[in-house]
Tab-separated table of C-alpha atoms in Angstrom:
chain	number	residue	atom	x	y	z
A	1425	MET	CA	5.864	31.234	17.951
A	1426	SER	CA	4.625	27.565	17.246
A	1427	VAL	CA	6.649	25.301	15.124
A	1428	ILE	CA	4.681	24.281	11.750
A	1429	SER	CA	4.969	20.722	11.174
A	1430	PRO	CA	6.225	19.069	7.934
A	1431	LEU	CA	2.756	17.884	6.904
A	1432	LYS	CA	0.777	21.281	7.730
A	1433	THR	CA	3.782	22.833	5.434
A	1434	GLU	CA	2.923	20.521	2.711
A	1435	LEU	CA	-0.803	21.378	3.119
A	1436	TRP	CA	0.131	25.075	3.220
A	1437	GLN	CA	1.655	24.692	-0.338
A	1438	ARG	CA	-1.741	23.750	-2.166
A	1439	VAL	CA	-3.731	26.343	0.236
A	1440	TYR	CA	-1.634	28.814	-1.073
A	1441	ASP	CA	-1.927	27.692	-4.747
A	1442	ILE	CA	-5.823	27.263	-4.399
A	1443	CYS	CA	-6.039	30.882	-2.839
A	1444	GLN	CA	-3.965	32.327	-5.507
A	1445	GLN	CA	-6.155	30.651	-8.258
A	1446	GLU	CA	-9.415	31.612	-6.678
A	1447	ALA	CA	-8.030	35.035	-5.696
A	1448	ASP	CA	-7.614	35.690	-9.440
A	1449	TYR	CA	-11.262	35.028	-10.224
A	1450	LEU	CA	-12.758	36.704	-7.397
A	1451	LYS	CA	-10.463	39.825	-7.461
A	1452	VAL	CA	-9.238	39.906	-3.952
A	1453	ILE	CA	-5.828	39.600	-2.360
A	1454	PRO	CA	-5.241	36.847	0.197
A	1455	THR	CA	-2.957	37.833	2.928
A	1456	HIS	CA	-0.133	35.775	4.072
A	1457	GLN	CA	-1.956	35.746	7.661
A	1458	PHE	CA	-5.008	34.525	5.823
A	1459	VAL	CA	-3.637	31.504	3.844
A	1460	SER	CA	-1.874	30.298	7.236
A	1461	ALA	CA	-5.219	30.369	9.133
A	1462	LEU	CA	-6.866	28.861	6.187
A	1463	THR	CA	-4.437	26.121	6.255
A	1464	ASP	CA	-5.024	25.296	10.082
A	1465	LEU	CA	-8.815	25.524	9.421
A	1466	VAL	CA	-8.386	22.744	6.336
A	1467	TYR	CA	-5.885	20.712	8.513
A	1468	LYS	CA	-8.440	20.534	11.282
A	1469	GLN	CA	-11.319	19.426	9.006
A	1470	ALA	CA	-8.896	16.793	7.503
A	1471	GLU	CA	-8.363	15.540	11.102
A	1472	THR	CA	-12.079	15.728	12.075
A	1473	SER	CA	-13.149	14.077	8.589
A	1474	ALA	CA	-10.708	11.224	9.101
A	1475	MET	CA	-11.942	10.190	12.790
A	1476	ASN	CA	-15.466	10.124	11.490
A	1477	MET	CA	-14.747	8.211	8.358
A	1478	GLU	CA	-13.089	5.666	10.758
A	1479	ASN	CA	-16.220	5.673	12.880
A	1480	PHE	CA	-18.260	4.927	9.787
A	1481	ALA	CA	-15.947	2.224	8.509
A	1482	ASN	CA	-16.043	0.846	12.272
A	1483	HIS	CA	-19.775	0.857	12.294
A	1484	ALA	CA	-19.802	-1.178	9.061
A	1485	ASN	CA	-17.426	-3.558	10.494
A	1486	ARG	CA	-14.922	-2.614	8.394
A	1487	THR	CA	-10.976	-1.587	8.742
A	1488	THR	CA	-10.581	0.200	5.239
A	1489	ILE	CA	-12.512	3.557	4.611
A	1490	LEU	CA	-14.342	3.425	1.295
A	1491	ILE	CA	-16.047	5.884	-0.840
A	1492	GLU	CA	-19.556	5.554	0.792
A	1493	ASP	CA	-17.793	6.607	3.937
A	1494	VAL	CA	-16.501	9.720	2.325
A	1495	LYS	CA	-19.935	10.364	0.876
A	1496	LEU	CA	-21.320	10.065	4.442
A	1497	LEU	CA	-19.394	13.113	5.594
A	1498	THR	CA	-21.778	15.183	3.039
A	1499	ARG	CA	-25.200	13.516	4.084
A	1500	ARG	CA	-26.457	16.776	5.927
A	1501	ASN	CA	-25.725	19.195	2.910
A	1502	GLU	CA	-27.670	18.038	-0.300
A	1503	ASP	CA	-25.696	20.511	-2.744
A	1504	LEU	CA	-22.418	19.348	-1.281
A	1505	ASN	CA	-23.667	15.769	-1.352
A	1506	GLU	CA	-24.598	16.140	-5.033
A	1507	MET	CA	-21.118	17.415	-6.122
A	1508	ILE	CA	-19.377	14.891	-4.196
A	1509	ASN	CA	-21.530	11.819	-5.504
A	1510	ASN	CA	-20.861	13.468	-9.098
A	1511	PHE	CA	-17.179	13.686	-8.605
A	1512	ALA	CA	-17.333	10.092	-7.043
A	1513	GLU	CA	-18.821	8.778	-10.380
A	1514	HIS	CA	-15.878	10.746	-12.328
A	1515	ILE	CA	-13.442	9.013	-10.292
A	1516	ASN	CA	-14.985	5.549	-11.416
A	1517	GLU	CA	-14.784	6.458	-15.012
A	1518	LYS	CA	-11.479	7.280	-14.750
A	1519	HIS	CA	-10.538	3.891	-13.269
A	1520	ASP	CA	-12.600	1.884	-15.723
A	1521	GLU	CA	-10.464	3.399	-18.630
A	1522	HIS	CA	-7.267	1.518	-17.405
B	787	MET	CA	-13.916	29.186	-15.333
B	788	ASP	CA	-10.829	27.308	-17.160
B	789	SER	CA	-11.257	23.818	-18.347
B	790	GLU	CA	-8.199	22.525	-16.749
B	791	GLU	CA	-8.290	20.397	-13.601
B	792	PRO	CA	-8.477	22.668	-10.540
B	793	ILE	CA	-5.500	22.474	-8.012
B	794	THR	CA	-6.285	19.745	-5.391
B	795	PHE	CA	-4.775	18.164	-2.457
B	796	ASP	CA	-1.896	15.335	-2.689
B	797	THR	CA	-3.465	12.123	-1.572
B	798	LYS	CA	-0.076	11.192	-0.080
B	799	VAL	CA	-0.313	14.040	2.352
B	800	LEU	CA	-3.688	13.560	3.345
B	801	ASN	CA	-3.247	9.977	4.132
B	802	ASN	CA	-0.439	11.128	6.381
B	803	ILE	CA	-2.612	13.581	8.160
B	804	PHE	CA	-5.350	10.976	8.525
B	805	LYS	CA	-2.937	8.395	10.022
B	806	THR	CA	-1.929	10.983	12.896
B	807	VAL	CA	-5.674	10.719	14.124
B	808	TRP	CA	-6.823	7.324	13.518
B	809	LYS	CA	-7.473	5.460	16.562
B	810	LYS	CA	-7.145	1.981	15.334
B	811	GLN	CA	-3.770	1.009	13.848
B	812	LYS	CA	-5.515	-1.408	11.036
B	813	THR	CA	-7.560	1.540	9.561
B	814	LYS	CA	-6.586	2.156	6.016
B	815	VAL	CA	-8.191	4.098	3.395
B	816	ARG	CA	-8.782	3.072	-0.380
B	817	LYS	CA	-7.194	5.267	-3.152
B	818	ASP	CA	-10.393	6.084	-4.509
B	819	ALA	CA	-11.726	7.377	-1.287
B	820	LEU	CA	-8.522	9.327	-0.909
B	821	LEU	CA	-9.187	11.187	-4.100
B	822	LEU	CA	-12.783	11.791	-2.972
B	823	SER	CA	-11.652	12.856	0.206
B	824	ALA	CA	-9.316	15.480	-1.628
B	825	GLU	CA	-12.087	16.975	-3.430
B	826	TYR	CA	-14.235	17.382	-0.503
B	827	LEU	CA	-11.248	19.527	1.179
B	828	ARG	CA	-10.781	21.328	-2.026
B	829	LEU	CA	-14.500	22.293	-1.997
B	830	PHE	CA	-14.067	23.273	1.470
B	831	THR	CA	-11.179	25.521	0.825
B	832	ASP	CA	-12.872	26.960	-2.272
B	833	GLU	CA	-16.109	27.844	-0.108
B	834	ALA	CA	-14.007	29.255	2.657
B	835	ILE	CA	-12.348	31.742	0.327
B	836	SER	CA	-15.635	32.474	-1.437
B	837	ARG	CA	-17.372	33.136	1.884
B	838	ALA	CA	-14.387	35.283	3.227
B	839	ALA	CA	-14.286	37.117	-0.069
B	840	ILE	CA	-17.823	38.231	0.565
B	841	VAL	CA	-17.203	39.600	3.808
B	842	ALA	CA	-14.084	41.263	2.621
B	843	LYS	CA	-16.106	43.040	-0.235
B	844	LYS	CA	-18.966	44.255	2.093
B	845	ASP	CA	-16.224	45.580	4.382
B	846	ASN	CA	-14.445	47.325	1.530
B	847	LEU	CA	-17.172	48.584	-0.844
B	848	GLY	CA	-15.624	50.572	-3.634
B	849	GLU	CA	-12.086	49.052	-3.210
B	850	THR	CA	-11.241	47.108	-6.349
B	851	LEU	CA	-8.852	44.355	-4.962
B	852	PRO	CA	-9.881	43.921	-1.377
B	853	ARG	CA	-7.543	42.052	0.970
B	854	LEU	CA	-8.681	38.797	2.621
B	855	GLU	CA	-7.845	39.112	6.633
B	856	VAL	CA	-7.750	36.643	9.112
B	857	HIS	CA	-10.925	38.266	10.665
B	858	HIS	CA	-12.800	37.696	7.373
B	859	LEU	CA	-12.065	33.885	7.849
B	860	GLU	CA	-12.943	33.861	11.573
B	861	LYS	CA	-16.358	35.359	10.786
B	862	ILE	CA	-17.338	32.620	8.409
B	863	ALA	CA	-15.706	29.706	10.008
B	864	PRO	CA	-18.166	28.266	12.268
B	865	GLN	CA	-21.292	28.221	9.794
B	866	LEU	CA	-18.493	26.389	7.394
B	867	ARG	CA	-17.651	23.804	9.541
B	868	ARG	CA	-21.283	23.075	10.075
B	869	ASP	CA	-22.256	22.974	6.506
B	870	PHE	CA	-19.379	20.704	5.608
C-alpha cells in the first residue's frame, strides 16, 4: 500500500466535495475508489500543467508564471479556451473592485 | 444549477504541488494565475466526472443511481488528458 502525501490528501478533500456536488446533479454515486483515482488524475494534471507553465514563462524570459501562461494550456481546445478566458476577465473584475 | 460559487481548489495547495515539480528555484506564480489554474483544474475535474457518468449510465441502463467506478474513469482518462 502506498502512503498518500499530505498534499494529495488535501487535494482529495476538494475532489471529494466536487464529486458530491456533481453526483447530486448527475444522479450517480461516486465510489470511494473512484474519488481516489480521480484525485490521482487531477494531481498528475496539476503537475503536468505546472511544468508546462514554467516552460511557457521561461520561453518569455520570465520566472513568474502569469495568467497568459495558464491560458496557453488551453490553446488547443477552443471551448475550454473560451471558458478560461471568460473566467480570467472575471478575476480581473473582482481585482478592480478593491 | 445553483447561483453559489462552485467548490474549487485551494490556491495554497496548488502552489505547493506546483513547487514540487518546478525545475528552477526562482519560478513563482502570480495570485491571479493561481486562481485561473484552480478554475482550469476544477473544469478538468468536472469534465472527468461528467464523462465517467456517461459511461456508467450506458453500462447500467435502467439503474436509477449508477455507481461511478474506477474503470469508468480509466476509460475516459486518455482522451480527457488530450482535451485539456
